[in-house]
Tab-separated table of C-alpha atoms in Angstrom:
chain	number	residue	atom	x	y	z
A	2	MET	CA	10.551	-5.118	9.180
A	3	VAL	CA	8.174	-2.220	9.736
A	4	GLY	CA	8.577	1.040	7.832
A	5	ILE	CA	7.005	4.473	7.749
A	6	GLY	CA	5.701	6.652	4.941
A	7	TYR	CA	8.221	9.510	4.749
A	8	ARG	CA	6.506	12.903	4.918
A	9	LYS	CA	7.958	16.367	4.413
A	10	GLU	CA	5.869	17.480	7.424
A	11	PHE	CA	8.151	15.641	9.840
A	12	SER	CA	11.344	15.485	7.774
A	13	LYS	CA	13.527	17.754	9.917
A	14	GLU	CA	12.653	16.149	13.275
A	15	PHE	CA	12.880	12.709	11.675
A	16	LEU	CA	16.408	13.332	10.406
A	17	ASP	CA	17.632	15.260	13.457
A	18	SER	CA	16.488	12.765	16.097
A	19	ASP	CA	16.195	9.032	16.663
A	20	ILE	CA	12.639	9.147	18.028
A	21	LEU	CA	11.230	7.424	14.965
A	22	LYS	CA	13.144	4.245	14.113
A	23	PRO	CA	11.615	2.545	11.060
A	24	ASP	CA	13.353	-0.276	9.215
A	25	PHE	CA	12.688	1.449	5.888
A	26	VAL	CA	10.856	4.440	4.434
A	27	GLU	CA	8.308	4.632	1.648
A	28	VAL	CA	7.677	7.463	-0.805
A	29	ALA	CA	5.512	7.997	-3.870
A	30	PRO	CA	7.871	8.350	-6.875
A	31	GLU	CA	5.579	10.971	-8.418
A	32	ASN	CA	6.267	13.321	-5.515
A	33	TRP	CA	10.049	13.091	-5.815
A	34	MET	CA	10.944	12.506	-9.481
A	35	GLY	CA	12.894	15.417	-10.924
A	36	ILE	CA	13.118	17.432	-7.713
A	37	GLY	CA	16.218	19.443	-6.860
A	38	GLY	CA	17.452	21.892	-4.247
A	39	HIS	CA	16.547	21.505	-0.584
A	40	TRP	CA	14.193	18.543	-0.898
A	41	LYS	CA	16.592	16.628	-3.124
A	42	GLN	CA	19.204	17.044	-0.380
A	43	GLU	CA	16.720	15.920	2.267
A	44	LEU	CA	15.811	12.819	0.237
A	45	ASN	CA	19.494	11.959	-0.147
A	46	LYS	CA	19.917	12.196	3.646
A	47	VAL	CA	17.007	9.800	4.074
A	48	LEU	CA	18.472	7.395	1.509
A	49	ASP	CA	21.793	7.423	3.375
A	50	LYS	CA	20.017	6.104	6.476
A	51	PHE	CA	17.158	3.905	5.254
A	52	PRO	CA	16.260	1.461	2.462
A	53	LEU	CA	13.654	2.949	0.130
A	54	TYR	CA	10.332	1.347	-0.776
A	55	CYS	CA	8.246	3.060	-3.454
A	56	HIS	CA	4.448	3.166	-3.640
A	57	GLY	CA	3.034	4.924	-6.687
A	58	LEU	CA	-0.183	6.890	-7.143
A	59	SER	CA	-0.536	7.638	-10.862
A	60	LEU	CA	0.106	4.449	-12.819
A	61	SER	CA	-3.607	3.758	-13.302
A	62	VAL	CA	-3.339	0.115	-14.403
A	63	GLY	CA	-7.118	0.035	-14.787
A	64	SER	CA	-7.311	2.722	-17.474
A	65	PRO	CA	-9.063	1.544	-20.658
A	66	GLU	CA	-6.677	3.528	-22.876
A	67	GLY	CA	-3.616	1.742	-21.489
A	68	ILE	CA	-0.645	3.018	-19.561
A	69	ASP	CA	1.543	6.093	-20.030
A	70	ILE	CA	4.814	4.607	-21.305
A	71	ASP	CA	6.862	7.800	-20.812
A	72	PHE	CA	5.678	7.977	-17.206
A	73	VAL	CA	6.658	4.363	-16.553
A	74	LYS	CA	10.128	5.017	-17.980
A	75	LYS	CA	10.548	7.964	-15.590
A	76	VAL	CA	9.493	5.760	-12.687
A	77	LYS	CA	12.061	3.164	-13.737
A	78	THR	CA	14.805	5.798	-13.748
A	79	PHE	CA	13.788	6.930	-10.246
A	80	LEU	CA	13.715	3.354	-8.950
A	81	ASP	CA	17.150	2.656	-10.426
A	82	ASP	CA	18.696	5.923	-9.211
A	83	THR	CA	17.428	5.444	-5.646
A	84	GLN	CA	18.051	1.674	-5.600
A	85	ALA	CA	14.463	1.202	-4.474
A	86	VAL	CA	13.855	-2.192	-2.875
A	87	LEU	CA	10.390	-2.549	-4.359
A	88	TYR	CA	7.744	-0.687	-6.333
A	89	SER	CA	4.069	-1.089	-5.575
A	90	GLU	CA	0.946	0.527	-7.002
A	91	HIS	CA	-2.838	0.368	-6.732
A	92	LEU	CA	-5.175	-2.070	-8.447
A	93	THR	CA	-7.388	0.885	-9.379
A	94	PHE	CA	-7.631	3.548	-12.058
A	95	SER	CA	-7.166	7.303	-11.894
A	96	LYS	CA	-7.001	8.370	-15.548
A	97	VAL	CA	-9.670	8.417	-18.267
A	98	ASP	CA	-9.226	9.920	-21.736
A	99	ASN	CA	-5.918	11.406	-20.536
A	100	ALA	CA	-7.700	13.283	-17.726
A	101	HIS	CA	-6.079	12.603	-14.360
A	102	LEU	CA	-8.462	12.271	-11.421
A	103	TYR	CA	-7.709	13.053	-7.794
A	104	ASP	CA	-9.045	9.739	-6.515
A	105	LEU	CA	-8.097	6.107	-6.946
A	106	LEU	CA	-11.276	4.553	-8.323
A	107	PRO	CA	-12.216	0.866	-8.169
A	108	ILE	CA	-12.134	-1.269	-11.306
A	109	PRO	CA	-15.375	-3.170	-12.045
A	110	PHE	CA	-14.935	-6.860	-11.288
A	111	THR	CA	-15.572	-8.102	-14.832
A	112	GLN	CA	-13.778	-10.438	-17.242
A	113	GLU	CA	-13.306	-7.568	-19.680
A	114	ALA	CA	-11.514	-5.607	-16.952
A	115	VAL	CA	-9.367	-8.621	-16.078
A	116	GLU	CA	-8.139	-8.781	-19.685
A	117	ARG	CA	-7.533	-5.024	-19.973
A	118	VAL	CA	-5.800	-4.657	-16.613
A	119	SER	CA	-3.654	-7.738	-17.164
A	120	GLU	CA	-2.453	-6.360	-20.495
A	121	ASN	CA	-1.496	-3.101	-18.790
A	122	ILE	CA	0.296	-4.870	-15.926
A	123	ILE	CA	2.347	-7.088	-18.251
A	124	LYS	CA	3.389	-4.047	-20.283
A	125	VAL	CA	4.499	-2.184	-17.120
A	126	GLN	CA	6.416	-5.203	-15.837
A	127	ASP	CA	8.231	-5.517	-19.184
A	128	LEU	CA	9.182	-1.818	-19.128
A	129	LEU	CA	10.329	-1.864	-15.496
A	130	GLY	CA	12.087	-5.207	-15.656
A	131	ARG	CA	10.484	-6.144	-12.343
A	132	ARG	CA	7.178	-7.471	-11.079
A	133	LEU	CA	4.497	-5.051	-10.031
A	134	ILE	CA	3.169	-5.321	-6.485
A	135	LEU	CA	-0.485	-4.265	-6.552
A	136	GLU	CA	-2.626	-3.101	-3.644
A	137	ASN	CA	-6.249	-4.079	-3.043
A	138	GLY	CA	-8.185	-0.815	-2.970
A	139	SER	CA	-11.054	0.511	-0.886
A	140	TYR	CA	-14.414	1.336	-2.493
A	141	TYR	CA	-17.683	2.820	-1.284
A	142	THR	CA	-20.269	2.022	-3.940
A	143	VAL	CA	-21.469	-1.300	-5.300
A	144	LEU	CA	-19.547	-2.087	-8.464
A	145	LYS	CA	-20.884	-3.635	-11.631
A	146	ALA	CA	-19.571	-7.126	-11.006
A	147	GLU	CA	-19.442	-10.455	-12.812
A	148	MET	CA	-17.248	-11.998	-10.131
A	149	THR	CA	-16.210	-11.428	-6.534
A	150	GLU	CA	-13.313	-9.133	-5.654
A	151	GLU	CA	-11.412	-12.204	-4.425
A	152	ASP	CA	-11.803	-13.961	-7.794
A	153	PHE	CA	-10.937	-10.730	-9.638
A	154	ILE	CA	-7.653	-10.324	-7.752
A	155	ASN	CA	-6.752	-14.007	-8.005
A	156	GLU	CA	-7.334	-14.109	-11.760
A	157	ILE	CA	-5.215	-11.011	-12.379
A	158	VAL	CA	-2.366	-12.344	-10.250
A	159	LYS	CA	-2.553	-15.683	-12.091
A	160	LYS	CA	-2.598	-14.087	-15.570
A	161	THR	CA	0.232	-11.593	-14.949
A	162	ASP	CA	2.410	-13.228	-12.262
A	163	CYS	CA	2.314	-9.875	-10.436
A	164	GLU	CA	2.583	-9.742	-6.658
A	165	LEU	CA	0.227	-8.448	-3.990
A	166	LEU	CA	0.330	-5.584	-1.514
A	167	LEU	CA	-2.264	-6.574	1.051
A	168	ASP	CA	-3.717	-3.439	2.623
A	169	VAL	CA	-5.272	-4.851	5.785
A	170	ASN	CA	-7.075	-1.621	6.647
A	171	ASN	CA	-8.642	-1.523	3.178
A	172	VAL	CA	-9.941	-5.055	3.721
A	173	TYR	CA	-11.405	-3.985	7.065
A	174	VAL	CA	-12.976	-0.846	5.556
A	175	ASN	CA	-14.571	-2.738	2.652
A	176	ALA	CA	-15.778	-5.563	4.888
A	177	PHE	CA	-17.368	-3.092	7.323
A	178	ASN	CA	-19.030	-0.978	4.627
A	179	HIS	CA	-20.233	-3.885	2.479
A	180	GLN	CA	-20.941	-6.293	5.326
A	181	TYR	CA	-18.748	-9.292	4.652
A	182	ASP	CA	-16.210	-11.275	6.661
A	183	ALA	CA	-12.748	-9.665	6.485
A	184	SER	CA	-10.904	-12.776	7.695
A	185	GLU	CA	-12.606	-14.938	5.084
A	186	PHE	CA	-11.634	-12.430	2.382
A	187	ILE	CA	-7.974	-12.557	3.450
A	188	SER	CA	-8.050	-16.354	3.469
A	189	LYS	CA	-9.106	-16.283	-0.187
A	190	MET	CA	-6.251	-14.009	-1.285
A	191	PRO	CA	-3.254	-15.498	-3.154
A	192	LEU	CA	-1.241	-15.445	0.071
A	193	ASN	CA	1.906	-16.896	-1.517
A	194	LYS	CA	2.034	-13.707	-3.642
A	195	VAL	CA	1.796	-11.244	-0.734
A	196	LYS	CA	5.094	-9.302	-0.694
A	197	TYR	CA	4.115	-6.225	1.296
A	198	ILE	CA	1.473	-5.117	3.821
A	199	HIS	CA	0.018	-1.670	4.508
A	200	MET	CA	-1.517	-0.714	7.837
A	201	ALA	CA	-3.371	2.523	8.584
A	202	GLY	CA	-6.155	4.193	10.496
A	203	HIS	CA	-9.514	5.335	9.141
A	204	TYR	CA	-12.403	7.675	9.938
A	205	GLN	CA	-15.841	6.451	10.991
A	206	VAL	CA	-18.509	8.689	9.455
A	207	ASP	CA	-21.465	6.937	11.109
A	208	GLU	CA	-22.460	3.486	12.346
A	209	LYS	CA	-22.599	2.143	8.764
A	210	LEU	CA	-19.745	3.915	6.981
A	211	ILE	CA	-16.000	4.269	7.496
A	212	ILE	CA	-13.568	6.031	5.163
A	213	ASP	CA	-9.974	5.044	4.474
A	214	THR	CA	-8.181	8.294	5.396
A	215	HIS	CA	-4.715	7.359	6.742
A	216	GLY	CA	-5.458	10.170	9.187
A	217	ALA	CA	-5.861	8.372	12.510
A	218	ALA	CA	-4.231	5.742	14.674
A	219	ILE	CA	-4.840	2.085	13.841
A	220	ILE	CA	-7.774	0.699	15.839
A	221	ASP	CA	-7.711	-2.609	17.709
A	222	PRO	CA	-9.941	-4.574	15.254
A	223	VAL	CA	-7.488	-3.730	12.428
A	224	PHE	CA	-4.549	-4.819	14.593
A	225	GLU	CA	-6.468	-8.075	15.229
A	226	LEU	CA	-7.011	-8.539	11.490
A	227	PHE	CA	-3.275	-7.949	10.982
A	228	SER	CA	-2.522	-10.666	13.531
A	229	TYR	CA	-4.860	-13.019	11.680
A	230	THR	CA	-3.133	-12.137	8.386
A	231	MET	CA	0.299	-12.923	9.803
A	232	SER	CA	-1.011	-16.239	11.141
A	233	LYS	CA	-2.087	-17.151	7.604
A	234	LEU	CA	1.154	-15.963	5.987
A	235	LYS	CA	3.437	-17.674	8.514
A	236	ARG	CA	6.490	-15.752	7.252
A	237	GLU	CA	8.185	-12.396	7.459
A	238	VAL	CA	6.622	-9.741	5.221
A	239	PRO	CA	7.575	-6.043	5.347
A	240	VAL	CA	4.835	-3.851	6.812
A	241	LEU	CA	4.292	-0.126	6.304
A	242	LEU	CA	2.617	2.211	8.775
A	243	GLU	CA	0.774	4.826	6.678
A	244	ARG	CA	-0.037	8.209	8.170
A	245	ASP	CA	-0.799	10.978	5.678
A	246	PHE	CA	-2.868	13.472	7.726
A	247	ASN	CA	-3.253	14.573	11.354
A	248	ILE	CA	0.311	13.465	11.900
A	249	PRO	CA	0.942	13.021	15.638
A	250	GLU	CA	4.141	13.284	17.654
A	251	LEU	CA	6.830	10.989	16.276
A	252	ALA	CA	6.796	9.056	19.544
A	253	SER	CA	3.187	8.077	18.847
A	254	LEU	CA	4.123	6.768	15.407
A	255	GLN	CA	6.998	4.826	16.938
A	256	ASN	CA	4.571	3.255	19.414
A	257	GLU	CA	2.447	2.030	16.506
A	258	ILE	CA	5.561	0.656	14.793
A	259	GLU	CA	6.505	-1.189	17.992
A	260	LYS	CA	3.005	-2.650	18.289
A	261	LEU	CA	3.119	-3.931	14.700
A	262	LYS	CA	6.531	-5.495	15.340
A	263	CYS	CA	5.265	-7.074	18.535
A	264	ILE	CA	2.249	-8.607	16.808
A	265	LYS	CA	4.464	-10.033	14.059
A	266	SER	CA	6.903	-11.434	16.587
A	267	THR	CA	4.141	-12.954	18.719
A	268	VAL	CA	2.603	-14.713	15.710
A	269	LEU	CA	5.816	-15.844	14.009
A	270	ASN	CA	7.952	-16.511	17.094
A	271	PRO	CA	5.552	-17.204	19.989
A	272	GLU	CA	8.418	-18.459	22.165
A	273	LEU	CA	9.850	-14.938	22.265
A	274	LEU	CA	8.391	-12.608	24.865
A	275	CYS	CA	7.048	-9.408	23.366
A	276	GLN	CA	5.412	-6.684	25.415
A	277	ILE	CA	4.067	-3.374	24.154
């Protein structure tokens, strides 16, 4: 299965044509909770045609002051009302002293952070009645670290029994910017806990820096890393094509979806002929 992030920018053409044929759509609950009128009707049309996956932006599981319980309860209501298949979030923080930031910031890889984040995750899982699926984030500065990112993620997954959204582009971006081996990083992830994959394009600022923008087509090295990931997983995992900015013609997005499906098929069922 390969899905697409549903965007208001292409809603009308998406619903009025069959150019874009995802297996599911993904939205951020924060952008749709409590809406009414036209966009509520449009969302209902989407839900009539596609399963819904939800990927949140504001949970902030890394916040030292804990999580916003009222917010989590609203998310639960949205997930229940829309019969969302899954709910994922970011292993980052975006709120400090009740001030919401516009960025998803990395959590320092420390034992203190492991304890704090794990407490937050367990509380969210209890409130939602389902496991959280957390995404590895991208970061651009060297963090205060007592352990590697791989060990940080593994320890949190072990302590909370949460699941993992493996963002392959984020792995590529971090590996490029911080000069480590992306394939080796993926091999060290808790692969049995990977329930969802994100794929996206990025922007290269110069020869030493790339930024995770979701504003460009996926490049070949990221497709190759995706193929490597599937070879390690050896099983079907839903994949999302993210495109938040510079949205191209829907046919171009469908081509990317077809390429992702072809790579999955080639890795998991090599006897089947797949051509892009």
